[in-house]
Short mmCIF file of C-alpha atoms and ligand atoms in Angstrom, two decimals:
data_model
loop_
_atom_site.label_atom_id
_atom_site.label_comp_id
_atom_site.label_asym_id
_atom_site.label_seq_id
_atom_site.Cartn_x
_atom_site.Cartn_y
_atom_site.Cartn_z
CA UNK A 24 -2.35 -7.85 15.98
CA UNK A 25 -5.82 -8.50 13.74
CA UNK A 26 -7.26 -11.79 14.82
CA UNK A 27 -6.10 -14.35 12.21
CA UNK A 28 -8.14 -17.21 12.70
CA UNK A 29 -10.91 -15.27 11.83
CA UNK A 30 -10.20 -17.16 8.17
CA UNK A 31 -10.70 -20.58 8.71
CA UNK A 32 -14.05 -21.08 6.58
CA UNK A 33 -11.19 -21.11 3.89
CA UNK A 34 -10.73 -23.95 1.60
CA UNK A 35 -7.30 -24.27 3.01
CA UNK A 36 -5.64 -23.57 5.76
CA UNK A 37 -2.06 -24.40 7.95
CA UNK A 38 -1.03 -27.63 9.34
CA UNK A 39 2.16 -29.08 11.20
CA UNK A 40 3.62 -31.14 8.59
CA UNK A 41 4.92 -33.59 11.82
CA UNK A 42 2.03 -33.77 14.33
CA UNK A 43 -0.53 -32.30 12.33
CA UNK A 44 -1.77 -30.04 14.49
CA UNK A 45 -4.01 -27.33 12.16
CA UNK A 46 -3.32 -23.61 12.69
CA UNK A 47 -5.88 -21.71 10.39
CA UNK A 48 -4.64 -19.06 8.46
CA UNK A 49 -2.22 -16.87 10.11
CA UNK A 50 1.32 -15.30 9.28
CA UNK A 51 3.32 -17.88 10.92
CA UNK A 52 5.92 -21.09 9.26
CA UNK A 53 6.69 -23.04 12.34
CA UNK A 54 4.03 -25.09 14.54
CA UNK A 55 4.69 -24.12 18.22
CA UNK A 56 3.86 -27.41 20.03
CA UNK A 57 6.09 -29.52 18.24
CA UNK A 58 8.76 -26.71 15.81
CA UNK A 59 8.72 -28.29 12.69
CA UNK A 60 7.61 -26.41 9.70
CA UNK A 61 3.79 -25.36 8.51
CA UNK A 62 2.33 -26.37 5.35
CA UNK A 63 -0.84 -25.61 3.27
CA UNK A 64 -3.90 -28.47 2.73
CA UNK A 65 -6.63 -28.48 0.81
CA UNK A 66 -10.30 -29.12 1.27
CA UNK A 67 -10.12 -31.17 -2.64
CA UNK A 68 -13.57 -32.17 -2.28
CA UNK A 69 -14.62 -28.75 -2.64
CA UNK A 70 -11.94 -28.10 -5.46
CA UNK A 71 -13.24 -31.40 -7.57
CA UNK A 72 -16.67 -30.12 -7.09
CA UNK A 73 -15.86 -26.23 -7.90
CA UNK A 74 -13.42 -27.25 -11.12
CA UNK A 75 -16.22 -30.09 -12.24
CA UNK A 76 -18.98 -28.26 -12.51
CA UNK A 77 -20.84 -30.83 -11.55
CA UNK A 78 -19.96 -31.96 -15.04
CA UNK A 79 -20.14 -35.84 -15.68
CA UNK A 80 -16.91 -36.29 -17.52
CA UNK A 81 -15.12 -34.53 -14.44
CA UNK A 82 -11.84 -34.63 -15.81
CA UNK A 83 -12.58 -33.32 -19.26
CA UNK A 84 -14.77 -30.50 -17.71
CA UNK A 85 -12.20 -29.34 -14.94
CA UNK A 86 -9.49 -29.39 -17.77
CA UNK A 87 -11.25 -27.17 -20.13
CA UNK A 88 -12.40 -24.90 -17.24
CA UNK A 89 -8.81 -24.03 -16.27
CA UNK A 90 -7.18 -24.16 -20.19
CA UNK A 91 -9.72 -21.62 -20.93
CA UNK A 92 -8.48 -19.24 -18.18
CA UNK A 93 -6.26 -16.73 -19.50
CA UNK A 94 -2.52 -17.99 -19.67
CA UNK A 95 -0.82 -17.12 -16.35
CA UNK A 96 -0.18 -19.00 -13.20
CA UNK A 97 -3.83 -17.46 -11.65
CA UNK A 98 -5.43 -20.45 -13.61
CA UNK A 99 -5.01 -22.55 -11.41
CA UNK A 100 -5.77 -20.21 -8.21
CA UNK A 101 -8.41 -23.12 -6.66
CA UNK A 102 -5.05 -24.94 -5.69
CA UNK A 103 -3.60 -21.58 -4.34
CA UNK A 104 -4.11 -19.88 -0.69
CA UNK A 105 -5.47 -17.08 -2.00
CA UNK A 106 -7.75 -14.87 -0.09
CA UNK A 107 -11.89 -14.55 -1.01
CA UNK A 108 -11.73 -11.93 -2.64
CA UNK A 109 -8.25 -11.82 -4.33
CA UNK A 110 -8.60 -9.87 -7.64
CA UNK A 111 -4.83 -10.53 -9.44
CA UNK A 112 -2.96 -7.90 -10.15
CA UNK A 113 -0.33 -9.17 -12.20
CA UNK A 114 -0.13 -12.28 -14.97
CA UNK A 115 2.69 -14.10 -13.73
CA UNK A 116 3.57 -17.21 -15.12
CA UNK A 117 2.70 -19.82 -17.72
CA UNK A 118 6.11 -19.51 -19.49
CA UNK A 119 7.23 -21.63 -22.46
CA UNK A 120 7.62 -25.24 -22.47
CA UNK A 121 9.24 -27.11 -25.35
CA UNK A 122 11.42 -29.64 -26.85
CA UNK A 123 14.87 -29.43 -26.87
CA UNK A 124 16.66 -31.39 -29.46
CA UNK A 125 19.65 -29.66 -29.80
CA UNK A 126 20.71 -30.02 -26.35
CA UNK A 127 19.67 -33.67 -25.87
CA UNK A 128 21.78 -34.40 -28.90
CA UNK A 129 24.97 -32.75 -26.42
CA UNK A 130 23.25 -34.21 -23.28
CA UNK A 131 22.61 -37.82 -23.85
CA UNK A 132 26.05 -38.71 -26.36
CA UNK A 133 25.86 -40.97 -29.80
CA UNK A 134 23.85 -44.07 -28.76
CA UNK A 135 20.36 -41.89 -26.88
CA UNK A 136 20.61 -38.88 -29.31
CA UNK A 137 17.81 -39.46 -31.52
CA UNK A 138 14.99 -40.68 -28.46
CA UNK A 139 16.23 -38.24 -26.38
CA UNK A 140 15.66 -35.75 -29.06
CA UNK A 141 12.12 -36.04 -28.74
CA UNK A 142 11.86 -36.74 -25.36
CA UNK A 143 13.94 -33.66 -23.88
CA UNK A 144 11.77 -30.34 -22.77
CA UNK A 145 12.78 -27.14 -21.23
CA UNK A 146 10.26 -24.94 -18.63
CA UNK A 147 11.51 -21.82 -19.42
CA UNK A 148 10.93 -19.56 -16.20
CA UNK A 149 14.03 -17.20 -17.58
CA UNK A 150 11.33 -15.25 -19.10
CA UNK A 151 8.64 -15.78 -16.09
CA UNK A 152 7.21 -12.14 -16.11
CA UNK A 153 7.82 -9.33 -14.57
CA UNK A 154 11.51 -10.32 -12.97
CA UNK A 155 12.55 -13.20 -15.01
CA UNK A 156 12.67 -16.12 -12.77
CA UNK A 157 10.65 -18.40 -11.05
CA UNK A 158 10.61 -16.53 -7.53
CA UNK A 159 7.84 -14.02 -9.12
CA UNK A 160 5.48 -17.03 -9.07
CA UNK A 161 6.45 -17.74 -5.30
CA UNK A 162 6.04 -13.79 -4.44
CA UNK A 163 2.84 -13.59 -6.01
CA UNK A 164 1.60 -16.05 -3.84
CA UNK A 165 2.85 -14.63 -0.68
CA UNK A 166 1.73 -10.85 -1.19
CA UNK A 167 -1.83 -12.23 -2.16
CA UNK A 168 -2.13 -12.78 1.87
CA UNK A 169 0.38 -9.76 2.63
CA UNK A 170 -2.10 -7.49 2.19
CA UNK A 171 -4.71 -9.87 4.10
CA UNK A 172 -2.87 -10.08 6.96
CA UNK A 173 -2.63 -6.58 7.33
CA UNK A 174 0.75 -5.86 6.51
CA UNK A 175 2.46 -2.28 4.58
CA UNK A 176 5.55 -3.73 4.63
CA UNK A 177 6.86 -6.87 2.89
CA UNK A 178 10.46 -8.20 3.43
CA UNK A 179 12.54 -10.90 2.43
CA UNK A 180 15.97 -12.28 3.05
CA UNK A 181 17.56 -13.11 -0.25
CA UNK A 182 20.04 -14.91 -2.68
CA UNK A 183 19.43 -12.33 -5.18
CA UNK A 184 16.09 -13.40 -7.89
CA UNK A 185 13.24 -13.27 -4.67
CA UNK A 186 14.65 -9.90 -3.65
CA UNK A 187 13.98 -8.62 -7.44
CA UNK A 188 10.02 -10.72 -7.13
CA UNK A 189 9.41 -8.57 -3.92
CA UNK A 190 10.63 -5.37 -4.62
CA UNK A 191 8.76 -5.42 -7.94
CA UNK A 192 5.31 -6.97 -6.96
CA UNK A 193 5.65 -4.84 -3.96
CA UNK A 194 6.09 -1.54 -6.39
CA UNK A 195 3.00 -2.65 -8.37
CA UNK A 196 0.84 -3.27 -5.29
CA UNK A 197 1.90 -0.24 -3.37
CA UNK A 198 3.35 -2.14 -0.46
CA UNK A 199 6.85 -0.63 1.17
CA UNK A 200 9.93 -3.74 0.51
CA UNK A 201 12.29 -3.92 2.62
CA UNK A 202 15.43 -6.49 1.15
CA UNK A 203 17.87 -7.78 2.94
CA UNK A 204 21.18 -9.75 1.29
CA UNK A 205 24.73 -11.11 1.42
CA UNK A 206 26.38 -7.56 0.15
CA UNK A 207 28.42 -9.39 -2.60
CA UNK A 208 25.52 -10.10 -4.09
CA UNK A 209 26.24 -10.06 -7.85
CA UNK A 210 25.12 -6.03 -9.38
CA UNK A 211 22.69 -7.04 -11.68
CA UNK A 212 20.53 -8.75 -9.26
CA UNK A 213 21.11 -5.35 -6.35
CA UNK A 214 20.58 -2.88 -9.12
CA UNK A 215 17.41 -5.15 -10.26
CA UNK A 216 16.04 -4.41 -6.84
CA UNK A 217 16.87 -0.94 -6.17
CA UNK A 218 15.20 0.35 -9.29
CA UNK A 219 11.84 -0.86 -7.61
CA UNK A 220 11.97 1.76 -5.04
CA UNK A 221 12.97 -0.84 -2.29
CA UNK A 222 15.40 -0.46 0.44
CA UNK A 223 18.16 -2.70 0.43
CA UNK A 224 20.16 -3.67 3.11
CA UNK A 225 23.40 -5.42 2.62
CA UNK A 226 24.98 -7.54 4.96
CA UNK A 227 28.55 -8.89 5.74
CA UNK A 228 27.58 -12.56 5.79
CA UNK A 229 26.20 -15.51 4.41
CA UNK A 230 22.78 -15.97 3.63
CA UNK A 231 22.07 -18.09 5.90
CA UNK A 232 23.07 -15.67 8.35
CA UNK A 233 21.10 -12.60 6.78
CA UNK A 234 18.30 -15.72 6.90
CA UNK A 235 18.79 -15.81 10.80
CA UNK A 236 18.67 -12.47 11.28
CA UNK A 237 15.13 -12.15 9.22
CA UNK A 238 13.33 -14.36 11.70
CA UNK A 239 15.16 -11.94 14.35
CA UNK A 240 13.61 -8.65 13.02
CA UNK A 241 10.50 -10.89 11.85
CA UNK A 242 9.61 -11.45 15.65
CA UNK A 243 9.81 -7.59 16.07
CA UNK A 244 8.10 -5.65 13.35
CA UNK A 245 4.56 -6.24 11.94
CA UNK A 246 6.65 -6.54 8.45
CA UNK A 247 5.42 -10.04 6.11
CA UNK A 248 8.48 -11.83 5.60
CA UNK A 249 7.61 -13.83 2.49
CA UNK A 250 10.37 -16.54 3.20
CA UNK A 251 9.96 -16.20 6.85
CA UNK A 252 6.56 -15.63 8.77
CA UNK A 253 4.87 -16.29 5.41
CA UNK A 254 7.06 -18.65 4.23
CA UNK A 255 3.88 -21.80 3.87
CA UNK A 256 2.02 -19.50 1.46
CA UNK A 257 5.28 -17.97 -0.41
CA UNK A 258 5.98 -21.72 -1.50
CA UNK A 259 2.88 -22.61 -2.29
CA UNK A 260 3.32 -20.29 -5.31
CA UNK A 261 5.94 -23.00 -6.68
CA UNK A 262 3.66 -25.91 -7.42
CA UNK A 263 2.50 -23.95 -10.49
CA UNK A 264 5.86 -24.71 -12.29
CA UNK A 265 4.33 -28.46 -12.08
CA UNK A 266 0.36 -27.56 -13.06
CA UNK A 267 1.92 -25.77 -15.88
CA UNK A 268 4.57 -28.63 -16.88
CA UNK A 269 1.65 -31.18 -16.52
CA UNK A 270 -0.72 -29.09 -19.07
CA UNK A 271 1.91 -28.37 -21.48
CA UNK A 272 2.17 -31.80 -21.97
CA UNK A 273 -1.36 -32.46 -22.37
CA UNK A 274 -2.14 -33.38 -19.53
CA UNK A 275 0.16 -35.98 -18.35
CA UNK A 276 3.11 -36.32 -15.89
CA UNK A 277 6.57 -36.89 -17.72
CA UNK A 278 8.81 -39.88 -16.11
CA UNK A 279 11.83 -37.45 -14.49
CA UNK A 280 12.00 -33.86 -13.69
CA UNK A 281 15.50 -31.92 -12.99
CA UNK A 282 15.19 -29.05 -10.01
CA UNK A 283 17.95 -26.83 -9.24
CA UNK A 284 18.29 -26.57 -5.41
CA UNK A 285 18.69 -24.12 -2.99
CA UNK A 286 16.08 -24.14 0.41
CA UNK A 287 14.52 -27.42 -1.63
CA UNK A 288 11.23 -25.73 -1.70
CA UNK A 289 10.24 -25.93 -5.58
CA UNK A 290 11.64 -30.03 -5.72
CA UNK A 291 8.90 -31.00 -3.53
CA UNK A 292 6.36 -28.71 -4.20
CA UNK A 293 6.47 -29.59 -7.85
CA UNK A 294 5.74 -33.21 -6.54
CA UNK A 295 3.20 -31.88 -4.52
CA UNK A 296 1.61 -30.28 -7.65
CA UNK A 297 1.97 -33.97 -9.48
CA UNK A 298 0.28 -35.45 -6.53
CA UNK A 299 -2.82 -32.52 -6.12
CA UNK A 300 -3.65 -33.20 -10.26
CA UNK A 301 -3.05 -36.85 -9.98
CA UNK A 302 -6.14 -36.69 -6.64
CA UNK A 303 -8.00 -34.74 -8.78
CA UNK A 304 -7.84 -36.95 -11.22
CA UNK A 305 -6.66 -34.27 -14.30
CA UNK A 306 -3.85 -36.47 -15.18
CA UNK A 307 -2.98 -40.12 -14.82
CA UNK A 308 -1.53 -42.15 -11.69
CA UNK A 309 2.19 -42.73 -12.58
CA UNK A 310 5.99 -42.71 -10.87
CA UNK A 311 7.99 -39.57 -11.39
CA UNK A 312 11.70 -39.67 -10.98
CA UNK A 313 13.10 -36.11 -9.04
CA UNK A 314 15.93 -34.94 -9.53
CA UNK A 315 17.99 -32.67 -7.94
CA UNK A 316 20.65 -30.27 -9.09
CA UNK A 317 23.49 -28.32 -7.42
CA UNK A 318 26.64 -26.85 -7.12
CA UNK A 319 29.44 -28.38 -6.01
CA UNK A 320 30.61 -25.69 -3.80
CA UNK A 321 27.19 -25.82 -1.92
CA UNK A 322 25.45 -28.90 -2.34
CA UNK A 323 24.36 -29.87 1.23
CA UNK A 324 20.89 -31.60 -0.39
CA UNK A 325 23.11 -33.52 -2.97
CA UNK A 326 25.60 -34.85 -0.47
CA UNK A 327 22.76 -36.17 1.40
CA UNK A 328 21.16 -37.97 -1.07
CA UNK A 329 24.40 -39.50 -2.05
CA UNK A 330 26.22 -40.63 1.03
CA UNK A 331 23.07 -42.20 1.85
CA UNK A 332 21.73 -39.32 4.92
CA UNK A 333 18.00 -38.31 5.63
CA UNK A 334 19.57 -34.85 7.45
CA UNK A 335 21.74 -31.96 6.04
CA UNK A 336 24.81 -31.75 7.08
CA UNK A 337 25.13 -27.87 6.84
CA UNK A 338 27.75 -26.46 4.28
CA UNK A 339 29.82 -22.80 3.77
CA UNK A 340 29.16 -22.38 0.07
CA UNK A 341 31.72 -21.41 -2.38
CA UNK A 342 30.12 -21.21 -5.92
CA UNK A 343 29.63 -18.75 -8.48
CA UNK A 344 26.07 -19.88 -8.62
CA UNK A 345 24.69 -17.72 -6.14
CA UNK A 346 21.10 -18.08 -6.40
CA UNK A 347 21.45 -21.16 -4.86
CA UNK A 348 24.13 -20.55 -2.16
CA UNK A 349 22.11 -21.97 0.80
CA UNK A 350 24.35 -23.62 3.18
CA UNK A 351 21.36 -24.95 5.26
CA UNK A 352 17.90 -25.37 3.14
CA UNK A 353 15.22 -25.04 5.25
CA UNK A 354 13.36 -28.10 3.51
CA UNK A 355 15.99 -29.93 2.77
CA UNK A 356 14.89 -32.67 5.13
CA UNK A 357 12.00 -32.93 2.66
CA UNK A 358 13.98 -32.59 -0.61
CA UNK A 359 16.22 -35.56 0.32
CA UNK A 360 12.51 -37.58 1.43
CA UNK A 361 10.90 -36.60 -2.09
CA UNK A 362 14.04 -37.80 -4.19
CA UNK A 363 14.65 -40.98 -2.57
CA UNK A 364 11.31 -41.92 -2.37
CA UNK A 365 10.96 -41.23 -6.01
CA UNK A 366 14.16 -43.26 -7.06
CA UNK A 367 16.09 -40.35 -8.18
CA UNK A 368 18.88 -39.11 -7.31
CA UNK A 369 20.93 -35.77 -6.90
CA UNK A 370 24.00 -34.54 -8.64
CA UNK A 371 26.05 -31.49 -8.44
CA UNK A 372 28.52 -29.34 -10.46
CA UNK A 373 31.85 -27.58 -10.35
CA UNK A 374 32.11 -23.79 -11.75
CA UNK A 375 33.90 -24.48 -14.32
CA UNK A 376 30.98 -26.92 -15.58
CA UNK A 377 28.37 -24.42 -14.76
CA UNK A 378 29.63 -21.65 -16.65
CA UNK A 379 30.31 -24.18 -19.96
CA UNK A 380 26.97 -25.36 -19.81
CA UNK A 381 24.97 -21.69 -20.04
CA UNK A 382 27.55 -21.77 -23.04
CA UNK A 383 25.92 -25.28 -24.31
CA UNK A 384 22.42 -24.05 -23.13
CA UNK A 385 22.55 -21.15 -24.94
CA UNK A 386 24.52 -22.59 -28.11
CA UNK A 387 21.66 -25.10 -28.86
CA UNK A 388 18.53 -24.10 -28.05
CA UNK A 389 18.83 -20.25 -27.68
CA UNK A 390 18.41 -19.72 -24.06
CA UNK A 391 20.18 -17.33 -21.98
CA UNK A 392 19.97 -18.88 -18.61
CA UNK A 393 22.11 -17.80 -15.60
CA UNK A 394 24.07 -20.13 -13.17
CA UNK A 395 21.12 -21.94 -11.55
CA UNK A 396 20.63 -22.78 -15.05
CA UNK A 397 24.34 -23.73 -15.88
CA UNK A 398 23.94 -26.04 -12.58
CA UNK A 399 20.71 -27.74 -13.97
CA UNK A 400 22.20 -28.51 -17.50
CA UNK A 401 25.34 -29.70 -16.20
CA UNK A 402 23.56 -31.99 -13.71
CA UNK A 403 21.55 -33.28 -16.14
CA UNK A 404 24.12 -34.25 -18.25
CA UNK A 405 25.70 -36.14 -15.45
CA UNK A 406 22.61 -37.88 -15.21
CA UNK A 407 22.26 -39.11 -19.15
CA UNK A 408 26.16 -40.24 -18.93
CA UNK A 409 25.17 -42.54 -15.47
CA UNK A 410 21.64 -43.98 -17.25
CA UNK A 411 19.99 -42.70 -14.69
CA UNK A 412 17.78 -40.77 -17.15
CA UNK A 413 17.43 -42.93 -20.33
CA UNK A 414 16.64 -41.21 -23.47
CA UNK A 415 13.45 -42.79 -24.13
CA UNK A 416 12.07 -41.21 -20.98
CA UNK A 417 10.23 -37.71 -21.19
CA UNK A 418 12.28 -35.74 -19.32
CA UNK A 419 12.28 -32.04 -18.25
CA UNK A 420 14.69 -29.78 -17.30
CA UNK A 421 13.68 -26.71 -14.59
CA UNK A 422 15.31 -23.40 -16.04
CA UNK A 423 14.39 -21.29 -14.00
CA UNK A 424 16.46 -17.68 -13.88
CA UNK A 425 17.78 -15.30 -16.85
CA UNK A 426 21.53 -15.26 -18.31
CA UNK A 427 21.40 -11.45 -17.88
CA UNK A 428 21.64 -11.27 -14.34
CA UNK A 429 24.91 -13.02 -13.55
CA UNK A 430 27.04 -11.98 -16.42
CA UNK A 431 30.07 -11.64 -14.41
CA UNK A 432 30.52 -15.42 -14.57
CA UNK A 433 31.11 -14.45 -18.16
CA UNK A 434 33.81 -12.45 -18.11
CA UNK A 435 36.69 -13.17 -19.82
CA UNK A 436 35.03 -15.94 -22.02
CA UNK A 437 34.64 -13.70 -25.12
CA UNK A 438 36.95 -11.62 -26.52
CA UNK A 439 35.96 -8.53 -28.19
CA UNK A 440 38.20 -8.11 -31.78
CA UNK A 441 39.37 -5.08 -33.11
CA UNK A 442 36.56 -3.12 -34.98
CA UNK A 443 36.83 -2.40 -38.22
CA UNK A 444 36.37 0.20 -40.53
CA UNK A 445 32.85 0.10 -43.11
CA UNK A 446 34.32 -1.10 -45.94
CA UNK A 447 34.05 -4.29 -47.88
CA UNK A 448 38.16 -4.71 -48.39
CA UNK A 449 38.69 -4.68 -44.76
CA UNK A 450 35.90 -6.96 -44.06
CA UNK A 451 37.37 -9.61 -46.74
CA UNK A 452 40.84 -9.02 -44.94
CA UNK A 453 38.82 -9.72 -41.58
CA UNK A 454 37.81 -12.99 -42.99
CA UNK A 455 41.04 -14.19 -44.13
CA UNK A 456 42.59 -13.22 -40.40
CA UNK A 457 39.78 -13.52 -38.03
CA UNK A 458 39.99 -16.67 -35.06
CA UNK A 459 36.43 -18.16 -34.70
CA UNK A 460 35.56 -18.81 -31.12
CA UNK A 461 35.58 -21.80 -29.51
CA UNK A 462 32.49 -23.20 -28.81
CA UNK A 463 31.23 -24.28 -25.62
CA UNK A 464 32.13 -27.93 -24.41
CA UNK A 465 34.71 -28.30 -26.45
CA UNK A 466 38.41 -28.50 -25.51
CA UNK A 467 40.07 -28.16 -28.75
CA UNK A 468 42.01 -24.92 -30.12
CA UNK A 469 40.37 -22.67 -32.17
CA UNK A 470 40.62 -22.83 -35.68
CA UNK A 471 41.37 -20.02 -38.26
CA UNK A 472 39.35 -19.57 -40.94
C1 PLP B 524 15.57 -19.68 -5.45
C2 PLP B 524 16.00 -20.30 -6.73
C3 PLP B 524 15.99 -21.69 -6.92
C4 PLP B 524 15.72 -22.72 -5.84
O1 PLP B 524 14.59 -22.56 -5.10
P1 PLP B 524 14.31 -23.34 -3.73
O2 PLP B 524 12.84 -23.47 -3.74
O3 PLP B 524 14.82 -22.46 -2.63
O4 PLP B 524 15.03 -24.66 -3.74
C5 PLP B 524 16.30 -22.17 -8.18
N1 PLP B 524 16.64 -21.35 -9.19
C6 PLP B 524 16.69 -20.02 -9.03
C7 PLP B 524 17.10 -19.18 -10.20
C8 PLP B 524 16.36 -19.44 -7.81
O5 PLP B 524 16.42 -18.11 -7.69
ZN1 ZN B 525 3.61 -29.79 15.20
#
């Protein structure tokens, strides 16, 4: 084994999040004296100073240092563990964020539809380059010290999006993947990792049992687990969905913030991106409301947060939306802590709902999001009809996978008609006979036109 601590002139480095012992920088999630999980911190001193420029408007200088980076998630690689000399290889991140009147119209009913009109936005990570979700920001992140800690071999255990981030980044960097998954995994998402040249091994189980077995083989093989033995570095890669959602906005924090949940990784490290900008004084001090969002048929964070419990209470899932089957979420301890201490709150969603609101996702604002998606829409409807997001509040909603990898929960919404022959009399007839579907949300029979 290379000598890890050999990297501790770093400007960040590992730290028990419970008795804060510090561990350098080393490939390694769990603090041995005490077993509770690793995180990264920051020497900000030395980021205000690099981002500054020694500048004396501080703020407007670091602001314009970083908005004149090019526009992907390495602009804001100060607040990153990246190694010295990291040179990216790919530009990951920095996907849309806009307004969404359409859907706030749906979300928030009659009386909030016009403020929440222009107080809605969407961070679009379905198109988060190169494997449409957010995991490729995560990935990036975590094969940035791969390669530092000496590794040829990355692995992961996944519900379905980070094994597509690791296979790919690992294709492009010329490290071997090795993926390991619940084998009903839906085909997209398998297919979307095989094509990358990685090995994929399927497993009769959970995930949290294919997650069990990872740290197994991690102890092992010299392999870099990015969810395992790298796991404090891999997450680190979400607090750029918050950066970005803060800069988008010019600058500023919006009041609430819905996060689909599976670990409970990208909840609080978006609040730990809100609180790094807020220190560094890029945006203004101010309360953000988190919220969380999952499905009913495995919502151990959400149960938690509403019966009132600081621990998880460990769940079987049984949902469609796979992505975020985790019956046991590794930081779900801290999910619950960053909610509550917010004053937000948690929701979650049946199937049924889920698949309906891609439908309404897609039907007013264009977006083809898959079921994590479907869970965060519906959730955040729930959360309009209970005021506990008003209209008037800016609000935004985490999408953060693509519609084209879980199709199957599609099947059987849309009917395909009987084609028709090229000509203009049969199209007329076609008009006069044709049923127009039924559009999502709505319960009534469809009407002939
Ligand atoms: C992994 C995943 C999440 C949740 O991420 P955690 O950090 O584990 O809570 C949300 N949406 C999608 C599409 C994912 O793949
Ligand atoms: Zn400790």
């Amino acid at each position: 084994m290379p000598n890890h601590d050999s990297h501790c002139h770093c400007h960040y480095e590992l730290r028990c999040r419970e008795c804060g012992r510090r561990w350098g920088n080393q490939p390694r999630s769990i603090c041995e004296e005490c077993f509770s999980p690793l995180e990264i911190i920051y020497d900000y001193d030395w980021i205000r100073y690099v981002l500054g420029e020694g500048a004396i408007d501080q703020r407007q200088a670091s602001r314009e240092r970083i908005s004149r980076r090019p526009a992907n998630m390495w602009r804001y690689a100060e607040l990153l563990p990246l190694p010295e000399q990291f040179e990216p290889r790919l530009p990951v991140g920095f996907t849309p964020l806009f307004n969404a009147p359409n859907l706030a119209t749906r979300l928030a009913g009659n009386g909030g539809a016009a403020s929440a009109a222009a107080n809605l936005y969407i961070k679009n990570d379905a198109v988060c380059l190169p494997t449409l979700s957010f995991k490729d920001r995560v990935v990036a992140v975590a094969l940035a010290q791969a390669r530092e800690f000496g590794y040829d071999t990355v692995a992961c255990s996944s519900t379905g999006n980070l094994a597509n981030a690791v296979a790919a980044h690992a294709a492009r960097l010329g490290l071997k993947a090795w993926i390991f998954i619940p084998a009903d995994l839906e085909p997209a998402k398998i297919l979307g990792t095989q094509i990358f040249g990685a090995t994929v091994v399927r497993i009769n189980g959970s995930y949290d049992q294919v997650n069990r077995l990872c740290s197994q083989i991690a102890d092992e093989r010299h392999w870099g687990f990015v969810n395992v033995n790298l796991r404090p570095y891999y997450s680190e890669g979400s607090k750029t969905v918050g950066f970005e959602i803060a800069e988008q906005l010019g600058w500023r924090l919006p009041d609430n913030v819905v996060v689909p949940m599976a670990g409970g990784s990208l909840i609080t490290k978006i609040k730990k991106a809100f609180d790094e900008l807020t220190k560094l004084g890029l945006v203004d001090e101010k309360p953000v409301k988190f919220f969380g969002a999952q499905a009913t048929g495995c919502s151990p964070i959400s149960t938690a947060v509403k019966t009132g419990c600081t621990e998880i209470d460990p769940q079987k899932p049984a949902t469609i939306a796979r992505s975020l089957a985790i019956g046991n979420p590794a930081d779900g301890h801290y999910a619950i802590k960053a909610i509550k201490q917010s004053g937000g709150w948690s929701e979650d969603v049946s199937d049924p709902e889920v698949v309906d609101s891609i439908r309404v996702l897609a039907e007013t604002e264009g977006i083809f999001t898959e079921t994590a998606g479907g869970v965060t829409v519906g959730c955040a409807g729930k959360l309009y009809r209970q005021d506990r997001i008003l209209p008037e509040e800016t609000t935004v909603l985490c999408i953060t996978g693509n519609g084209l990898k879980t199709t199957d929960v599609l099947a059987g919404v849309y009917e395909l008609e009987k084609p028709i022959t090229p000509k203009l009399a049969e199209f007329e007839s076609y008009l006069r006979h044709s049923v127009q579907p039924v559009p999502a949300g709505d319960e009534a029979v469809a009407v002939s036109a």
